[in-house]
Amino acid sequence: MLAFSSIAAIILIFVFIARKRGRFLHDSVIRKEVTLAKMWFAQQWPGYDAPEHVWQPVSEIPKYAAWPLVSAR
C-alpha cells in the first residue's frame, strides 16, 4: 500500500506540472516572451539597473529565468 501511494503521489506531481505548463505552450504572448535563451541568460528588466536573472511569474510584468530555480536564490 505504501509503494502504491508513493507512485500515485509521483504521478499526481507530474499531472500538476503538466497542467501548469499548459499556459506556456498555448499562450502566444508568453511563448513569444519566454524562450530558452531568455530563460538561461540575464535580461534587462524594467526597474533594474543591470541585466539580472529574476523569477517573478505573478508580478505586473511576469519575469521568468531558470537560474533562480536552479540555484535557489
mmCIF file of C-alpha atoms in Angstrom:
data_model
loop_
_atom_site.group_PDB
_atom_site.id
_atom_site.type_symbol
_atom_site.label_atom_id
_atom_site.label_comp_id
_atom_site.label_asym_id
_atom_site.label_seq_id
_atom_site.Cartn_x
_atom_site.Cartn_y
_atom_site.Cartn_z
ATOM 1 C CA MET A 1 0.000 0.000 0.000
ATOM 2 C CA LEU A 2 2.864 2.403 0.786
ATOM 3 C CA ALA A 3 4.538 1.678 -2.548
ATOM 4 C CA PHE A 4 1.279 2.337 -4.383
ATOM 5 C CA SER A 5 0.722 5.625 -2.567
ATOM 6 C CA SER A 6 4.235 6.871 -3.389
ATOM 7 C CA ILE A 7 3.753 6.016 -7.083
ATOM 8 C CA ALA A 8 0.380 7.771 -7.027
ATOM 9 C CA ALA A 9 1.997 10.849 -5.436
ATOM 10 C CA ILE A 10 4.652 10.985 -8.168
ATOM 11 C CA ILE A 11 2.008 10.655 -10.882
ATOM 12 C CA LEU A 12 -0.013 13.470 -9.301
ATOM 13 C CA ILE A 13 3.091 15.695 -9.233
ATOM 14 C CA PHE A 14 3.584 15.136 -12.963
ATOM 15 C CA VAL A 15 -0.100 15.876 -13.618
ATOM 16 C CA PHE A 16 0.167 19.125 -11.652
ATOM 17 C CA ILE A 17 3.294 20.191 -13.567
ATOM 18 C CA ALA A 18 1.718 19.293 -16.920
ATOM 19 C CA ARG A 19 -1.370 21.376 -16.135
ATOM 20 C CA LYS A 20 0.684 24.409 -15.103
ATOM 21 C CA ARG A 21 2.978 24.287 -18.139
ATOM 22 C CA GLY A 22 -0.016 24.332 -20.457
ATOM 23 C CA ARG A 23 -0.104 28.112 -20.137
ATOM 24 C CA PHE A 24 3.417 28.360 -21.588
ATOM 25 C CA LEU A 25 2.564 26.132 -24.530
ATOM 26 C CA HIS A 26 -0.759 27.695 -25.539
ATOM 27 C CA ASP A 27 -0.443 31.419 -24.803
ATOM 28 C CA SER A 28 1.175 33.116 -27.814
ATOM 29 C CA VAL A 29 2.253 36.200 -25.828
ATOM 30 C CA ILE A 30 4.094 34.092 -23.257
ATOM 31 C CA ARG A 31 5.618 31.854 -25.950
ATOM 32 C CA LYS A 32 6.999 34.964 -27.661
ATOM 33 C CA GLU A 33 8.489 36.361 -24.449
ATOM 34 C CA VAL A 34 9.692 33.128 -22.797
ATOM 35 C CA THR A 35 12.347 31.358 -24.856
ATOM 36 C CA LEU A 36 15.146 29.012 -23.806
ATOM 37 C CA ALA A 37 17.758 31.716 -24.428
ATOM 38 C CA LYS A 38 15.857 34.227 -22.300
ATOM 39 C CA MET A 39 15.395 31.647 -19.546
ATOM 40 C CA TRP A 40 19.136 30.910 -19.186
ATOM 41 C CA PHE A 41 20.749 34.319 -19.811
ATOM 42 C CA ALA A 42 20.346 37.504 -17.775
ATOM 43 C CA GLN A 43 17.842 40.008 -19.137
ATOM 44 C CA GLN A 44 17.387 43.729 -18.692
ATOM 45 C CA TRP A 45 14.083 44.159 -16.837
ATOM 46 C CA PRO A 46 12.223 47.454 -16.312
ATOM 47 C CA GLY A 47 13.169 48.873 -12.916
ATOM 48 C CA TYR A 48 16.539 47.068 -12.705
ATOM 49 C CA ASP A 49 19.883 48.807 -13.294
ATOM 50 C CA ALA A 50 21.675 45.804 -14.825
ATOM 51 C CA PRO A 51 20.595 42.579 -16.555
ATOM 52 C CA GLU A 52 19.574 40.012 -13.935
ATOM 53 C CA HIS A 53 18.140 36.529 -13.528
ATOM 54 C CA VAL A 54 14.699 37.052 -11.967
ATOM 55 C CA TRP A 55 11.797 34.655 -11.337
ATOM 56 C CA GLN A 56 8.589 36.591 -10.622
ATOM 57 C CA PRO A 57 5.753 34.949 -12.586
ATOM 58 C CA VAL A 58 2.989 36.762 -10.695
ATOM 59 C CA SER A 59 4.330 40.323 -10.918
ATOM 60 C CA GLU A 60 2.771 43.022 -13.115
ATOM 61 C CA ILE A 61 5.389 42.186 -15.757
ATOM 62 C CA PRO A 62 5.998 38.427 -15.409
ATOM 63 C CA LYS A 63 9.710 37.604 -15.248
ATOM 64 C CA TYR A 64 10.999 34.097 -15.952
ATOM 65 C CA ALA A 65 14.557 32.816 -15.558
ATOM 66 C CA ALA A 66 15.899 29.337 -14.874
ATOM 67 C CA TRP A 67 18.928 30.218 -12.726
ATOM 68 C CA PRO A 68 16.938 31.352 -9.660
ATOM 69 C CA LEU A 69 15.183 27.979 -9.711
ATOM 70 C CA VAL A 70 18.407 26.004 -10.150
ATOM 71 C CA SER A 71 20.483 27.952 -7.641
ATOM 72 C CA ALA A 72 17.630 28.603 -5.153
ATOM 73 C CA ARG A 73 18.374 32.305 -4.855
#
